[in-house]
Amino acid sequence: MDTIVYGFADSPFGSIIVARNHEGVCDLQFLGFDRHRVIHELGTRWGIYTPTTQNDDMAQQVERLLFESALSLPNPISTAIPLCPKGTAFQLQVWGALRDIPFGTTVTYQDIADRLGRPKAVRSVATAIGENPIAVLIPCHRVIRKDGTLGGYHWGENIKQQLLDWEKREREALTERK
DNA sequence: GAGTGCGTATAAG
DNA sequence: CTTATACGCACTC
């Protein structure tokens, strides 16, 4: 059986839990908004009898790659860390589309639906986005509503806004440096 | 088959 | 600003 290694780390946006199996990171969630819900989610997604090992160093390495840097543009993250999210075919398709959104930019839920060739399935697409198990690495925070308002975020709209502000700052900092 | 959801559009209070 | 109605579709029970 496929054991899961998980660990905790502190990010600039609150503590996170990172989990990975032999193929790659399978979960990355913020714990600040609702720690109990997150732990429960992990249990139901992977099964409470799945063998696990704790390794905070692993989590901290991922955290550093994600937040400590100037490695933001043009998004080397997308290929540096292998991912292994668990979901339906439709969800995996949606999450795949999210990975194409460049650092520091935003798109709308409608844009994603259009890109998938399902313009009328916005609602379903939005639901799938809301079920993203790998925060930041699968940048669901870059998807906002068509009217310009933020839209929902599984880990709290505060963090969504903070992530977008951070990406914007990083991006501007890199632009001015030339 | 009924109920639900990180949306969108429009109408109305 | 907030609630209400409708559309549409993947998912869960």
mmCIF file of C-alpha atoms (C1' of nucleotides) in Angstrom:
data_model
loop_
_atom_site.group_PDB
_atom_site.id
_atom_site.type_symbol
_atom_site.label_atom_id
_atom_site.label_comp_id
_atom_site.label_asym_id
_atom_site.label_seq_id
_atom_site.Cartn_x
_atom_site.Cartn_y
_atom_site.Cartn_z
ATOM 1 C CA MET A 1 0.000 0.000 0.000
ATOM 2 C CA ASP A 2 0.840 3.520 -0.645
ATOM 3 C CA THR A 3 1.914 5.317 2.473
ATOM 4 C CA ILE A 4 1.507 9.027 2.938
ATOM 5 C CA VAL A 5 4.131 11.328 4.371
ATOM 6 C CA TYR A 6 2.721 14.462 5.926
ATOM 7 C CA GLY A 7 4.165 17.371 7.832
ATOM 8 C CA PHE A 8 3.492 20.839 9.143
ATOM 9 C CA ALA A 9 5.151 24.134 8.297
ATOM 10 C CA ASP A 10 4.659 27.843 8.857
ATOM 11 C CA SER A 11 3.995 29.967 5.803
ATOM 12 C CA PRO A 12 3.632 33.745 5.602
ATOM 13 C CA PHE A 13 -0.103 33.083 5.399
ATOM 14 C CA GLY A 14 -0.422 30.800 8.376
ATOM 15 C CA SER A 15 0.463 27.217 9.169
ATOM 16 C CA ILE A 16 0.012 24.580 6.514
ATOM 17 C CA ILE A 17 -0.081 20.823 6.267
ATOM 18 C CA VAL A 18 1.613 19.165 3.321
ATOM 19 C CA ALA A 19 1.085 15.527 2.369
ATOM 20 C CA ARG A 20 2.712 13.473 -0.335
ATOM 21 C CA ASN A 21 2.721 9.924 -1.606
ATOM 22 C CA HIS A 22 5.290 8.194 -3.782
ATOM 23 C CA GLU A 23 4.164 10.159 -6.845
ATOM 24 C CA GLY A 24 4.088 13.672 -5.504
ATOM 25 C CA VAL A 25 2.321 16.171 -3.298
ATOM 26 C CA CYS A 26 -1.278 15.073 -2.864
ATOM 27 C CA ASP A 27 -2.496 17.625 -0.315
ATOM 28 C CA LEU A 28 -1.503 21.104 0.784
ATOM 29 C CA GLN A 29 -3.886 22.998 2.975
ATOM 30 C CA PHE A 30 -3.949 26.051 5.210
ATOM 31 C CA LEU A 31 -4.813 25.175 8.777
ATOM 32 C CA GLY A 32 -5.770 28.576 10.100
ATOM 33 C CA PHE A 33 -9.308 28.802 8.815
ATOM 34 C CA ASP A 34 -10.645 25.509 10.117
ATOM 35 C CA ARG A 35 -8.036 23.056 11.290
ATOM 36 C CA HIS A 36 -10.496 20.337 12.263
ATOM 37 C CA ARG A 37 -12.268 20.402 8.948
ATOM 38 C CA VAL A 38 -8.959 20.035 7.111
ATOM 39 C CA ILE A 39 -7.872 17.051 9.187
ATOM 40 C CA HIS A 40 -11.261 15.463 8.653
ATOM 41 C CA GLU A 41 -10.981 16.019 4.916
ATOM 42 C CA LEU A 42 -7.639 14.281 4.789
ATOM 43 C CA GLY A 43 -9.125 11.334 6.644
ATOM 44 C CA THR A 44 -12.068 10.918 4.321
ATOM 45 C CA ARG A 45 -10.034 11.491 1.170
ATOM 46 C CA TRP A 46 -7.263 9.028 1.924
ATOM 47 C CA GLY A 47 -8.913 6.695 4.391
ATOM 48 C CA ILE A 48 -8.234 6.670 8.095
ATOM 49 C CA TYR A 49 -6.381 3.359 7.793
ATOM 50 C CA THR A 50 -3.831 4.598 5.290
ATOM 51 C CA PRO A 51 -0.363 4.333 6.828
ATOM 52 C CA THR A 52 1.222 7.709 7.471
ATOM 53 C CA THR A 53 4.577 9.067 8.527
ATOM 54 C CA GLN A 54 5.251 12.540 9.831
ATOM 55 C CA ASN A 55 8.073 14.520 8.302
ATOM 56 C CA ASP A 56 8.053 18.257 8.924
ATOM 57 C CA ASP A 57 11.288 18.779 7.017
ATOM 58 C CA MET A 58 9.538 17.696 3.849
ATOM 59 C CA ALA A 59 6.737 20.177 4.512
ATOM 60 C CA GLN A 60 9.200 22.974 5.239
ATOM 61 C CA GLN A 61 11.080 22.335 2.027
ATOM 62 C CA VAL A 62 7.870 22.679 0.050
ATOM 63 C CA GLU A 63 6.988 25.805 1.982
ATOM 64 C CA ARG A 64 10.326 27.408 1.165
ATOM 65 C CA LEU A 65 10.014 26.623 -2.501
ATOM 66 C CA LEU A 66 6.588 28.174 -2.554
ATOM 67 C CA PHE A 67 6.907 31.360 -0.577
ATOM 68 C CA GLU A 68 10.509 32.262 -0.028
ATOM 69 C CA SER A 69 11.439 33.806 -3.137
ATOM 70 C CA ALA A 70 12.020 35.460 -6.187
ATOM 71 C CA LEU A 71 11.286 32.287 -7.925
ATOM 72 C CA SER A 72 7.845 33.550 -8.566
ATOM 73 C CA LEU A 73 8.006 34.363 -12.241
ATOM 74 C CA PRO A 74 7.456 32.713 -14.652
ATOM 75 C CA ASN A 75 6.242 30.047 -12.298
ATOM 76 C CA PRO A 76 8.890 27.365 -12.096
ATOM 77 C CA ILE A 77 6.834 25.910 -9.292
ATOM 78 C CA SER A 78 4.528 24.308 -11.781
ATOM 79 C CA THR A 79 7.148 21.840 -12.881
ATOM 80 C CA ALA A 80 9.521 21.750 -9.926
ATOM 81 C CA ILE A 81 7.192 19.804 -7.672
ATOM 82 C CA PRO A 82 5.306 16.748 -8.928
ATOM 83 C CA LEU A 83 1.661 16.647 -7.908
ATOM 84 C CA CYS A 84 -0.714 13.790 -7.360
ATOM 85 C CA PRO A 85 -4.151 15.173 -6.499
ATOM 86 C CA LYS A 86 -7.015 12.749 -6.091
ATOM 87 C CA GLY A 87 -10.304 13.511 -7.794
ATOM 88 C CA THR A 88 -12.797 12.659 -10.505
ATOM 89 C CA ALA A 89 -11.815 12.948 -14.154
ATOM 90 C CA PHE A 90 -13.665 16.235 -14.331
ATOM 91 C CA GLN A 91 -11.955 17.644 -11.253
ATOM 92 C CA LEU A 92 -8.510 16.660 -12.521
ATOM 93 C CA GLN A 93 -9.282 18.370 -15.801
ATOM 94 C CA VAL A 94 -10.320 21.566 -14.025
ATOM 95 C CA TRP A 95 -7.327 21.547 -11.696
ATOM 96 C CA GLY A 96 -5.062 20.985 -14.683
ATOM 97 C CA ALA A 97 -6.402 24.110 -16.317
ATOM 98 C CA LEU A 98 -5.661 26.120 -13.178
ATOM 99 C CA ARG A 99 -1.961 25.331 -13.466
ATOM 100 C CA ASP A 100 -1.737 27.403 -16.628
ATOM 101 C CA ILE A 101 -2.679 30.631 -14.882
ATOM 102 C CA PRO A 102 0.525 32.675 -14.588
ATOM 103 C CA PHE A 103 1.810 33.907 -11.238
ATOM 104 C CA GLY A 104 0.489 37.347 -10.376
ATOM 105 C CA THR A 105 -2.497 37.202 -12.718
ATOM 106 C CA THR A 106 -6.162 36.318 -12.336
ATOM 107 C CA VAL A 107 -8.839 34.787 -14.535
ATOM 108 C CA THR A 108 -12.564 34.294 -13.993
ATOM 109 C CA TYR A 109 -14.525 31.143 -13.306
ATOM 110 C CA GLN A 110 -16.132 31.677 -16.702
ATOM 111 C CA ASP A 111 -12.706 31.801 -18.374
ATOM 112 C CA ILE A 112 -11.850 28.377 -16.987
ATOM 113 C CA ALA A 113 -15.178 26.944 -18.080
ATOM 114 C CA ASP A 114 -14.633 28.360 -21.563
ATOM 115 C CA ARG A 115 -11.096 27.021 -21.735
ATOM 116 C CA LEU A 116 -12.432 23.558 -21.003
ATOM 117 C CA GLY A 117 -14.992 23.900 -23.749
ATOM 118 C CA ARG A 118 -17.864 23.848 -21.259
ATOM 119 C CA PRO A 119 -19.079 27.457 -21.115
ATOM 120 C CA LYS A 120 -22.393 26.448 -19.590
ATOM 121 C CA ALA A 121 -20.869 24.408 -16.798
ATOM 122 C CA VAL A 122 -19.499 27.352 -14.838
ATOM 123 C CA ARG A 123 -21.257 26.278 -11.699
ATOM 124 C CA SER A 124 -19.742 22.798 -11.825
ATOM 125 C CA VAL A 125 -16.352 24.194 -12.682
ATOM 126 C CA ALA A 126 -16.541 26.535 -9.708
ATOM 127 C CA THR A 127 -17.499 23.672 -7.442
ATOM 128 C CA ALA A 128 -14.559 21.616 -8.675
ATOM 129 C CA ILE A 129 -12.231 24.563 -8.131
ATOM 130 C CA GLY A 130 -13.580 24.831 -4.610
ATOM 131 C CA GLU A 131 -12.579 21.222 -4.012
ATOM 132 C CA ASN A 132 -8.929 21.775 -4.909
ATOM 133 C CA PRO A 133 -6.872 19.733 -2.417
ATOM 134 C CA ILE A 134 -3.521 21.406 -3.152
ATOM 135 C CA ALA A 135 -3.515 25.097 -2.255
ATOM 136 C CA VAL A 136 -1.123 27.468 -4.035
ATOM 137 C CA LEU A 137 0.531 24.741 -6.138
ATOM 138 C CA ILE A 138 -2.793 24.439 -7.900
ATOM 139 C CA PRO A 139 -3.515 28.177 -7.927
ATOM 140 C CA CYS A 140 -7.265 28.233 -7.406
ATOM 141 C CA HIS A 141 -6.769 31.559 -5.609
ATOM 142 C CA ARG A 142 -6.167 33.182 -9.026
ATOM 143 C CA VAL A 143 -9.748 32.582 -10.080
ATOM 144 C CA ILE A 144 -12.196 35.358 -9.305
ATOM 145 C CA ARG A 145 -15.708 36.310 -10.323
ATOM 146 C CA LYS A 146 -16.548 37.903 -13.599
ATOM 147 C CA ASP A 147 -17.747 41.088 -11.869
ATOM 148 C CA GLY A 148 -14.314 41.533 -10.303
ATOM 149 C CA THR A 149 -15.242 40.475 -6.772
ATOM 150 C CA LEU A 150 -13.143 37.878 -5.056
ATOM 151 C CA GLY A 151 -15.354 34.810 -5.051
ATOM 152 C CA GLY A 152 -15.035 32.045 -2.500
ATOM 153 C CA TYR A 153 -12.012 30.345 -1.025
ATOM 154 C CA HIS A 154 -11.903 27.072 0.830
ATOM 155 C CA TRP A 155 -9.407 28.408 3.361
ATOM 156 C CA GLY A 156 -10.982 31.818 3.896
ATOM 157 C CA GLU A 157 -11.309 34.774 1.601
ATOM 158 C CA ASN A 158 -8.739 36.695 3.684
ATOM 159 C CA ILE A 159 -6.013 34.329 2.615
ATOM 160 C CA LYS A 160 -7.158 34.433 -0.986
ATOM 161 C CA GLN A 161 -6.827 38.214 -1.002
ATOM 162 C CA GLN A 162 -3.474 38.051 0.778
ATOM 163 C CA LEU A 163 -2.094 35.589 -1.740
ATOM 164 C CA LEU A 164 -3.159 37.796 -4.627
ATOM 165 C CA ASP A 165 -1.681 40.886 -2.983
ATOM 166 C CA TRP A 166 1.567 39.052 -2.360
ATOM 167 C CA GLU A 167 1.820 37.842 -5.950
ATOM 168 C CA LYS A 168 1.122 41.332 -7.202
ATOM 169 C CA ARG A 169 3.846 42.802 -4.992
ATOM 170 C CA GLU A 170 6.366 40.138 -6.009
ATOM 171 C CA ARG A 171 5.565 40.731 -9.618
ATOM 172 C CA GLU A 172 5.998 44.481 -9.375
ATOM 173 C CA ALA A 173 9.233 44.066 -7.483
ATOM 174 C CA LEU A 174 10.630 41.924 -10.267
ATOM 175 C CA THR A 175 9.450 44.282 -12.972
ATOM 176 C CA GLU A 176 11.111 47.324 -11.453
ATOM 177 C CA ARG A 177 14.366 45.454 -11.305
ATOM 178 C CA LYS A 178 15.289 45.831 -14.943
ATOM 179 C "C1'" DG B 1 -34.536 11.342 -8.830
ATOM 180 C "C1'" DA B 2 -33.717 15.216 -5.159
ATOM 181 C "C1'" DG B 3 -30.559 18.320 -3.121
ATOM 182 C "C1'" DT B 4 -26.262 21.065 -3.278
ATOM 183 C "C1'" DG B 5 -22.541 24.322 -4.812
ATOM 184 C "C1'" DC B 6 -15.883 29.200 -4.462
ATOM 185 C "C1'" DG B 7 -21.039 31.285 -10.697
ATOM 186 C "C1'" DT B 8 -23.626 34.518 -13.607
ATOM 187 C "C1'" DA B 9 -27.525 37.524 -14.973
ATOM 188 C "C1'" DT B 10 -31.347 40.094 -13.948
ATOM 189 C "C1'" DA B 11 -35.124 42.015 -11.113
ATOM 190 C "C1'" DA B 12 -36.533 43.925 -6.908
ATOM 191 C "C1'" DG B 13 -36.565 45.511 -2.035
ATOM 192 C "C1'" DC C 1 -25.855 46.896 -0.059
ATOM 193 C "C1'" DT C 2 -29.238 42.107 0.350
ATOM 194 C "C1'" DT C 3 -32.730 38.635 -1.080
ATOM 195 C "C1'" DA C 4 -35.233 36.093 -5.025
ATOM 196 C "C1'" DT C 5 -35.612 33.446 -9.550
ATOM 197 C "C1'" DA C 6 -33.615 31.150 -13.116
ATOM 198 C "C1'" DC C 7 -30.152 28.787 -15.723
ATOM 199 C "C1'" DG C 8 -26.991 24.869 -15.935
ATOM 200 C "C1'" DC C 9 -24.317 20.702 -14.758
ATOM 201 C "C1'" DA C 10 -21.174 17.518 -11.985
ATOM 202 C "C1'" DC C 11 -21.522 15.258 -7.793
ATOM 203 C "C1'" DT C 12 -23.489 12.987 -3.618
ATOM 204 C "C1'" DC C 13 -26.952 10.441 -1.325
#
